Amino acid sequence: MDRCIVLVDAGYLLGAAASLLAGEPSRSRITVDHAALIQGIRDRAESDTQQPLLRIYWFDGAPDRVPQPEHRRLRVMPRVTVRLGALTRSDGRWAQKGVDAAMHAELTELARNRACSDVVLVTGDGDLLPGMMAAKEHGVAVHLWAVQAADGDYNQSEDLVAEADERRVLDRAWITQAVQAKERVCAPPPQPRPEIAAILSAPLPETALGPAAERPSEQTAHQAGGQPGSTEERVPSAKGVPTPKDLAALRAPGAHPDKPHPASATLRWSSDKGWVDRPGTAAEPPEVASMPTLAQVTTAEQRWADREEDITTVGGDPFEVGQVFARRWLSRLGDQIHVQRLSGMYPRIPHRVDGELLRYAARFGLLAHKDDQIDEHDRYAIRAGFWREIDVRTGVEHAPTGD
């Protein structure tokens, strides 16, 4: 068959691009326009081989082989087939499992069936050498593409380079048509919320430490024979991102960052595993408990359109996910009094709406690598995106809290 096929090792392509543009192989350091990247690969393959493209195979790793947002966008593109291997963590590093074997099997099967006259390999792994040799024996011309190495040297197996019929280097100019390095920023929101920053900078309530928690200073005092309650032992312990319970306590009437909060300030809060009753929590007011969820105000046609948008345009960033959810919810609420009530509840979100928000976020792979729970930092970013969209849509900006 006079046509070409492209087999892409995404781990190699994007990892090498990250090394070239950002100085390290972490794919989190780059942003990728997948539509532009696929079009660039297609144009380059047809130009190099002088044959029309049959298909691009995109090989990548994913936790439990569950498609991530980028995989869902890729697999609905024309002439693109996604093949997923496993992504496992060992000694603090992520590694792909089964991707090379899948590429080898696909390459040899395509060559054996004479599905193409030319095959383009975008990889650097020498494990594909037997597959490359088998393809050549079946009369297929093998084109090997490399990403320009950051250090100017090869980032491919020398055996692959020697065995390939043709070799091309995807240089920086070609890569940057679809891939850009991210700027190092501390906060994901484009417009930082001063009140959230104030809440995060405040010390956590005493109860957040738990009854069994013991500060390092207290341990030091005990070891030194000191008495509890001395000035030296009252050194604040390190804190993480506040939970919804902590945020509610800090925002409770009469609460002060430097003073213990009343027990009644805690809330009944939802999570991705259901509703959680916190001790000493009062029930939500009826007008809050009856606030409609997104599912209740969404028609079947809108649900289909939402799913299409999630697959094709929503990137899966936690902050962006919160914004998308809030935008849909606000646009479909018939009674805007709910929005006014919600705005006055900041930073708390009604447990029914919050639970639905987290379940929606779970669709975008935010549960991956985290024992089926959304990381607390991601939860904070999801809710921050939700509130940012509420502010943008209502024109209400919550002022920073005073000391």
Short mmCIF file of C-alpha atoms in Angstrom, two decimals:
data_model
loop_
_atom_site.label_atom_id
_atom_site.label_comp_id
_atom_site.label_asym_id
_atom_site.label_seq_id
_atom_site.Cartn_x
_atom_site.Cartn_y
_atom_site.Cartn_z
CA MET A 1 0.00 0.00 0.00
CA ASP A 2 1.40 3.38 -0.99
CA ARG A 3 0.65 5.28 2.18
CA CYS A 4 2.42 6.15 5.41
CA ILE A 5 1.76 5.46 9.08
CA VAL A 6 3.23 7.32 12.08
CA LEU A 7 3.95 5.65 15.44
CA VAL A 8 4.57 8.18 18.21
CA ASP A 9 6.07 7.40 21.59
CA ALA A 10 4.49 10.31 23.48
CA GLY A 11 6.76 9.83 26.47
CA TYR A 12 9.81 10.35 24.28
CA LEU A 13 8.36 13.16 22.14
CA LEU A 14 7.01 15.30 24.98
CA GLY A 15 9.76 14.44 27.45
CA ALA A 16 12.45 15.42 24.97
CA ALA A 17 10.51 18.57 24.07
CA ALA A 18 10.34 19.49 27.76
CA SER A 19 14.08 18.97 28.12
CA LEU A 20 14.70 21.15 25.08
CA LEU A 21 12.36 23.99 26.03
CA ALA A 22 12.24 23.90 29.84
CA GLY A 23 15.53 22.25 30.76
CA GLU A 24 13.99 19.19 32.42
CA PRO A 25 12.10 16.16 31.04
CA SER A 26 8.95 16.67 33.13
CA ARG A 27 5.89 17.02 30.89
CA SER A 28 4.26 19.23 33.54
CA ARG A 29 6.73 21.95 32.51
CA ILE A 30 5.21 22.38 29.04
CA THR A 31 1.85 23.16 27.47
CA VAL A 32 0.87 21.27 24.33
CA ASP A 33 -1.54 22.28 21.57
CA HIS A 34 -2.42 18.73 20.58
CA ALA A 35 -4.43 19.75 17.52
CA ALA A 36 -1.48 21.76 16.16
CA LEU A 37 0.95 18.99 17.06
CA ILE A 38 -1.03 16.29 15.24
CA GLN A 39 -1.44 18.50 12.17
CA GLY A 40 2.30 19.23 12.18
CA ILE A 41 3.12 15.52 12.40
CA ARG A 42 0.75 14.74 9.53
CA ASP A 43 2.13 17.45 7.26
CA ARG A 44 5.74 16.51 8.01
CA ALA A 45 5.11 12.78 7.48
CA GLU A 46 3.40 13.27 4.13
CA SER A 47 6.18 15.63 3.05
CA ASP A 48 9.01 13.31 4.11
CA THR A 49 7.52 10.08 2.73
CA GLN A 50 5.74 11.55 -0.30
CA GLN A 51 2.80 9.32 0.64
CA PRO A 52 -0.68 10.13 1.99
CA LEU A 53 -1.22 9.47 5.69
CA LEU A 54 -3.24 6.47 6.73
CA ARG A 55 -3.12 6.89 10.49
CA ILE A 56 -1.18 8.26 13.46
CA TYR A 57 -0.79 5.87 16.41
CA TRP A 58 -0.23 7.71 19.71
CA PHE A 59 1.36 5.51 22.38
CA ASP A 60 1.38 6.79 25.96
CA GLY A 61 1.18 5.66 29.57
CA ALA A 62 -1.74 6.29 31.93
CA PRO A 63 -2.52 5.15 35.49
CA ASP A 64 -4.43 1.85 35.23
CA ARG A 65 -4.61 2.57 31.50
CA VAL A 66 -7.42 5.07 32.18
CA PRO A 67 -7.45 7.80 29.45
CA GLN A 68 -6.47 11.21 30.73
CA PRO A 69 -7.94 14.48 29.34
CA GLU A 70 -5.30 14.77 26.61
CA HIS A 71 -5.93 11.17 25.54
CA ARG A 72 -9.68 11.79 25.26
CA ARG A 73 -9.04 14.81 23.06
CA LEU A 74 -6.56 12.96 20.89
CA ARG A 75 -8.63 9.85 20.25
CA VAL A 76 -11.53 11.81 18.75
CA MET A 77 -9.25 13.56 16.23
CA PRO A 78 -9.34 12.33 12.62
CA ARG A 79 -6.75 9.69 11.68
CA VAL A 80 -5.52 9.35 15.30
CA THR A 81 -5.56 6.11 17.33
CA VAL A 82 -4.51 6.15 20.99
CA ARG A 83 -2.86 3.11 22.56
CA LEU A 84 -2.29 3.23 26.32
CA GLY A 85 0.20 1.38 28.46
CA ALA A 86 0.41 1.48 32.24
CA LEU A 87 2.01 4.27 34.25
CA THR A 88 3.56 3.14 37.51
CA ARG A 89 5.50 4.86 40.28
CA SER A 90 8.73 3.40 41.59
CA ASP A 91 11.31 5.07 43.85
CA GLY A 92 9.54 8.39 43.47
CA ARG A 93 9.60 8.34 39.66
CA TRP A 94 6.92 7.58 37.08
CA ALA A 95 7.64 4.96 34.45
CA GLN A 96 5.72 3.64 31.44
CA LYS A 97 5.03 -0.07 31.24
CA GLY A 98 3.95 -1.86 28.08
CA VAL A 99 4.31 1.08 25.68
CA ASP A 100 7.40 -0.27 23.89
CA ALA A 101 5.86 -3.74 23.59
CA ALA A 102 2.66 -2.25 22.13
CA MET A 103 4.64 -0.20 19.59
CA HIS A 104 6.69 -3.26 18.61
CA ALA A 105 3.55 -5.38 18.12
CA GLU A 106 1.80 -2.67 16.07
CA LEU A 107 4.85 -2.07 13.89
CA THR A 108 5.42 -5.72 13.03
CA GLU A 109 1.71 -6.37 12.40
CA LEU A 110 1.37 -3.38 10.06
CA ALA A 111 4.47 -4.44 8.13
CA ARG A 112 3.40 -8.09 7.93
CA ASN A 113 -0.03 -7.11 6.56
CA ARG A 114 1.53 -4.62 4.11
CA ALA A 115 -0.72 -1.89 5.46
CA CYS A 116 1.74 0.83 4.41
CA SER A 117 4.80 1.48 2.31
CA ASP A 118 6.45 3.85 4.80
CA VAL A 119 6.37 4.03 8.58
CA VAL A 120 7.57 6.96 10.67
CA LEU A 121 8.83 6.18 14.17
CA VAL A 122 9.01 8.98 16.73
CA THR A 123 10.96 7.26 19.51
CA GLY A 124 14.39 6.87 20.99
CA ASP A 125 14.11 3.47 22.65
CA GLY A 126 16.43 0.75 21.35
CA ASP A 127 13.88 -1.91 22.35
CA LEU A 128 12.13 -1.19 19.04
CA LEU A 129 15.15 -2.32 17.03
CA PRO A 130 13.78 -5.86 16.36
CA GLY A 131 10.48 -4.40 15.19
CA MET A 132 12.27 -1.95 12.91
CA MET A 133 14.32 -4.75 11.38
CA ALA A 134 11.22 -6.92 10.87
CA ALA A 135 9.42 -4.03 9.13
CA LYS A 136 12.36 -3.56 6.76
CA GLU A 137 12.34 -7.26 5.93
CA HIS A 138 8.73 -6.91 4.83
CA GLY A 139 9.66 -4.11 2.41
CA VAL A 140 8.60 -1.13 4.54
CA ALA A 141 10.76 1.99 4.50
CA VAL A 142 11.43 3.13 8.08
CA HIS A 143 11.80 6.85 8.84
CA LEU A 144 13.14 7.69 12.30
CA TRP A 145 12.39 11.10 13.80
CA ALA A 146 14.32 12.59 16.70
CA VAL A 147 13.61 15.61 18.86
CA GLN A 148 16.50 18.05 18.95
CA ALA A 149 18.48 17.21 22.09
CA ALA A 150 19.00 19.94 24.65
CA ASP A 151 22.71 19.17 24.92
CA GLY A 152 23.23 18.87 21.17
CA ASP A 153 23.86 15.12 21.39
CA TYR A 154 21.70 12.13 20.44
CA ASN A 155 18.71 11.34 22.63
CA GLN A 156 18.07 8.13 20.70
CA SER A 157 19.54 4.64 20.63
CA GLU A 158 22.52 4.59 18.26
CA ASP A 159 21.36 1.19 17.00
CA LEU A 160 18.04 2.69 15.94
CA VAL A 161 19.78 5.55 14.20
CA ALA A 162 22.07 3.13 12.34
CA GLU A 163 19.23 0.82 11.24
CA ALA A 164 16.75 3.48 10.06
CA ASP A 165 16.35 4.12 6.32
CA GLU A 166 15.87 7.85 6.85
CA ARG A 167 16.36 10.10 9.86
CA ARG A 168 15.00 13.56 10.55
CA VAL A 169 15.42 15.89 13.51
CA LEU A 170 12.45 17.89 14.80
CA ASP A 171 14.20 21.10 15.74
CA ARG A 172 13.23 23.82 18.21
CA ALA A 173 11.44 25.89 15.55
CA TRP A 174 9.22 22.94 14.62
CA ILE A 175 8.55 21.93 18.24
CA THR A 176 7.54 25.42 19.36
CA GLN A 177 4.75 25.54 16.78
CA ALA A 178 2.74 23.35 19.14
CA VAL A 179 4.69 23.11 22.43
CA GLN A 180 5.59 25.92 24.82
CA ALA A 181 7.45 25.97 28.13
CA LYS A 182 5.38 27.02 31.13
CA GLU A 183 6.45 29.96 33.19
CA ARG A 184 7.18 29.06 36.79
CA VAL A 185 4.36 30.54 38.85
CA CYS A 186 3.33 29.86 42.43
CA ALA A 187 -0.43 30.22 42.06
CA PRO A 188 -2.62 28.79 39.27
CA PRO A 189 -5.31 31.53 39.19
CA PRO A 190 -4.63 34.27 36.61
CA GLN A 191 -6.01 36.84 39.07
CA PRO A 192 -5.02 35.93 42.64
CA ARG A 193 -7.81 36.30 45.21
CA PRO A 194 -6.52 38.41 48.13
CA GLU A 195 -9.00 36.87 50.56
CA ILE A 196 -7.95 33.32 49.75
CA ALA A 197 -4.33 34.40 50.21
CA ALA A 198 -5.27 35.86 53.61
CA ILE A 199 -7.00 32.65 54.63
CA LEU A 200 -4.05 30.53 53.55
CA SER A 201 -1.61 32.72 55.45
CA ALA A 202 -3.62 32.47 58.68
CA PRO A 203 -2.77 29.76 61.23
CA LEU A 204 -5.06 26.74 61.32
CA PRO A 205 -7.56 26.37 64.19
CA GLU A 206 -6.36 24.37 67.18
CA THR A 207 -8.85 21.56 66.48
CA ALA A 208 -7.35 20.99 63.03
CA LEU A 209 -4.30 19.53 64.72
CA GLY A 210 -6.36 16.69 66.18
CA PRO A 211 -6.43 15.49 69.79
CA ALA A 212 -3.41 13.25 69.33
CA ALA A 213 -1.26 15.88 67.64
CA GLU A 214 1.73 17.06 69.62
CA ARG A 215 3.82 19.97 68.50
CA PRO A 216 7.58 19.44 68.07
CA SER A 217 8.15 22.18 70.64
CA GLU A 218 6.05 20.33 73.20
CA GLN A 219 8.10 17.19 72.63
CA THR A 220 11.25 19.24 73.11
CA ALA A 221 9.87 20.75 76.31
CA HIS A 222 8.95 17.33 77.69
CA GLN A 223 12.39 15.96 76.85
CA ALA A 224 13.99 18.95 78.56
CA GLY A 225 11.79 18.55 81.62
CA GLY A 226 9.83 21.71 80.97
CA GLN A 227 6.19 22.17 81.96
CA PRO A 228 3.38 22.28 79.41
CA GLY A 229 2.13 25.77 78.73
CA SER A 230 5.51 27.45 78.91
CA THR A 231 6.25 30.18 76.40
CA GLU A 232 9.02 28.22 74.69
CA GLU A 233 6.75 25.34 73.72
CA ARG A 234 4.05 27.36 71.95
CA VAL A 235 5.72 27.38 68.55
CA PRO A 236 3.18 26.95 65.71
CA SER A 237 3.54 23.72 63.78
CA ALA A 238 3.80 23.55 60.00
CA LYS A 239 0.46 23.56 58.17
CA GLY A 240 -0.75 22.49 54.77
CA VAL A 241 -3.59 23.73 52.60
CA PRO A 242 -6.69 24.34 54.78
CA THR A 243 -9.56 21.93 54.40
CA PRO A 244 -13.14 23.24 53.88
CA LYS A 245 -13.67 22.68 57.61
CA ASP A 246 -10.67 24.89 58.42
CA LEU A 247 -11.75 27.60 55.96
CA ALA A 248 -15.23 27.70 57.46
CA ALA A 249 -13.80 28.01 60.96
CA LEU A 250 -11.58 30.92 60.00
CA ARG A 251 -14.52 32.67 58.31
CA ALA A 252 -16.98 32.07 61.15
CA PRO A 253 -18.52 35.18 62.81
CA GLY A 254 -16.27 36.34 65.58
CA ALA A 255 -13.41 34.07 64.56
CA HIS A 256 -9.91 35.50 64.56
CA PRO A 257 -6.78 33.96 63.02
CA ASP A 258 -4.95 34.17 66.37
CA LYS A 259 -7.82 32.91 68.55
CA PRO A 260 -9.49 29.53 68.84
CA HIS A 261 -12.75 29.37 66.90
CA PRO A 262 -16.10 28.30 68.41
CA ALA A 263 -16.99 24.64 67.99
CA SER A 264 -20.22 25.56 66.21
CA ALA A 265 -18.26 27.09 63.32
CA THR A 266 -17.57 23.74 61.68
CA LEU A 267 -19.74 22.63 58.81
CA ARG A 268 -21.25 19.54 57.31
CA TRP A 269 -19.11 19.16 54.20
CA SER A 270 -19.18 16.80 51.26
CA SER A 271 -16.41 14.88 49.60
CA ASP A 272 -15.94 12.64 46.59
CA LYS A 273 -16.96 9.69 48.81
CA GLY A 274 -20.20 11.19 50.12
CA TRP A 275 -21.37 13.57 52.81
CA VAL A 276 -19.29 13.83 55.94
CA ASP A 277 -20.77 14.97 59.24
CA ARG A 278 -18.32 16.94 61.33
CA PRO A 279 -18.75 16.84 65.14
CA GLY A 280 -20.74 19.71 66.56
CA THR A 281 -22.03 20.81 63.15
CA ALA A 282 -25.38 22.41 62.68
CA ALA A 283 -27.53 21.53 59.68
CA GLU A 284 -27.59 23.89 56.70
CA PRO A 285 -30.52 26.31 56.43
CA PRO A 286 -33.42 25.02 54.28
CA GLU A 287 -32.86 27.64 51.58
CA VAL A 288 -29.25 26.46 51.25
CA ALA A 289 -30.01 22.74 51.45
CA SER A 290 -32.60 23.12 48.67
CA MET A 291 -30.17 24.85 46.30
CA PRO A 292 -30.39 22.96 42.95
CA THR A 293 -27.43 20.99 41.65
CA LEU A 294 -26.07 21.26 38.12
CA ALA A 295 -27.60 17.89 37.22
CA GLN A 296 -31.06 19.12 38.26
CA VAL A 297 -30.92 22.15 35.94
CA THR A 298 -29.29 20.40 32.96
CA THR A 299 -31.30 18.95 30.07
CA ALA A 300 -30.36 15.82 28.15
CA GLU A 301 -29.24 17.94 25.18
CA GLN A 302 -27.09 20.12 27.43
CA ARG A 303 -25.60 17.04 29.05
CA TRP A 304 -24.53 15.74 25.66
CA ALA A 305 -23.04 19.14 24.72
CA ASP A 306 -21.22 19.29 28.08
CA ARG A 307 -19.66 15.89 27.46
CA GLU A 308 -18.52 16.96 24.00
CA GLU A 309 -16.96 20.12 25.44
CA ASP A 310 -15.24 18.14 28.21
CA ILE A 311 -13.65 15.84 25.62
CA THR A 312 -12.59 18.45 23.09
CA THR A 313 -11.82 21.70 24.91
CA VAL A 314 -11.55 21.34 28.71
CA GLY A 315 -7.94 20.73 29.61
CA GLY A 316 -8.45 19.19 33.05
CA ASP A 317 -6.50 21.75 35.10
CA PRO A 318 -8.16 21.82 38.57
CA PHE A 319 -8.70 25.59 38.54
CA GLU A 320 -10.18 25.42 35.02
CA VAL A 321 -12.48 22.54 36.00
CA GLY A 322 -13.95 24.63 38.82
CA GLN A 323 -14.54 27.53 36.44
CA VAL A 324 -16.29 25.36 33.84
CA PHE A 325 -18.60 23.82 36.44
CA ALA A 326 -19.53 27.21 37.90
CA ARG A 327 -20.12 28.74 34.45
CA ARG A 328 -22.58 26.00 33.49
CA TRP A 329 -24.34 26.06 36.83
CA LEU A 330 -24.80 29.85 36.84
CA SER A 331 -26.04 30.00 33.25
CA ARG A 332 -28.78 27.42 33.95
CA LEU A 333 -30.09 28.60 37.29
CA GLY A 334 -33.58 29.97 36.86
CA ASP A 335 -33.74 31.77 40.21
CA GLN A 336 -30.78 34.09 40.70
CA ILE A 337 -31.55 34.41 44.40
CA HIS A 338 -29.51 31.24 44.80
CA VAL A 339 -26.45 33.03 43.44
CA GLN A 340 -26.91 35.88 45.91
CA ARG A 341 -27.15 33.44 48.80
CA LEU A 342 -24.11 31.55 47.55
CA SER A 343 -22.03 34.71 47.24
CA GLY A 344 -22.69 35.47 50.90
CA MET A 345 -21.50 32.03 51.94
CA TYR A 346 -17.94 32.46 50.64
CA PRO A 347 -15.68 30.46 51.01
CA ARG A 348 -18.17 27.70 51.85
CA ILE A 349 -19.99 25.79 49.11
CA PRO A 350 -23.26 23.93 49.91
CA HIS A 351 -22.42 20.27 50.44
CA ARG A 352 -24.69 19.06 47.61
CA VAL A 353 -23.10 21.41 45.09
CA ASP A 354 -19.59 20.81 46.41
CA GLY A 355 -19.95 17.04 46.19
CA GLU A 356 -21.18 17.30 42.61
CA LEU A 357 -18.25 19.63 41.80
CA LEU A 358 -15.70 17.11 43.08
CA ARG A 359 -17.36 14.21 41.27
CA TYR A 360 -17.25 16.25 38.06
CA ALA A 361 -13.54 16.95 38.63
CA ALA A 362 -12.89 13.23 39.05
CA ARG A 363 -13.79 12.71 35.36
CA PHE A 364 -10.62 14.52 34.36
CA GLY A 365 -8.23 12.06 35.97
CA LEU A 366 -7.71 14.16 39.09
CA LEU A 367 -8.04 10.97 41.14
CA ALA A 368 -5.03 9.47 39.39
CA HIS A 369 -1.97 8.55 41.49
CA LYS A 370 -3.80 9.54 44.69
CA ASP A 371 -5.43 6.37 46.01
CA ASP A 372 -8.81 7.29 44.51
CA GLN A 373 -8.96 10.60 46.37
CA ILE A 374 -8.48 14.09 45.00
CA ASP A 375 -5.37 15.70 46.44
CA GLU A 376 -6.13 18.52 48.91
CA HIS A 377 -4.18 21.05 46.84
CA ASP A 378 -6.26 20.10 43.79
CA ARG A 379 -9.46 20.41 45.82
CA TYR A 380 -8.43 23.91 46.84
CA ALA A 381 -7.68 24.83 43.21
CA ILE A 382 -11.04 23.38 42.05
CA ARG A 383 -12.96 25.45 44.60
CA ALA A 384 -10.84 28.54 43.91
CA GLY A 385 -11.74 28.26 40.21
CA PHE A 386 -15.40 27.87 41.15
CA TRP A 387 -15.35 31.09 43.22
CA ARG A 388 -13.40 33.00 40.60
CA GLU A 389 -16.09 32.25 38.02
CA ILE A 390 -18.81 33.20 40.51
CA ASP A 391 -17.11 36.57 41.02
CA VAL A 392 -16.66 37.14 37.27
CA ARG A 393 -20.28 36.27 36.47
CA THR A 394 -21.86 38.21 39.33
CA GLY A 395 -19.50 41.18 39.41
CA VAL A 396 -18.95 40.67 43.14
CA GLU A 397 -15.40 40.65 44.42
CA HIS A 398 -14.94 39.41 47.96
CA ALA A 399 -12.78 41.81 49.93
CA PRO A 400 -9.87 40.56 52.03
CA THR A 401 -10.66 39.81 55.64
CA GLY A 402 -9.29 42.11 58.27
CA ASP A 403 -7.01 41.09 61.09
#
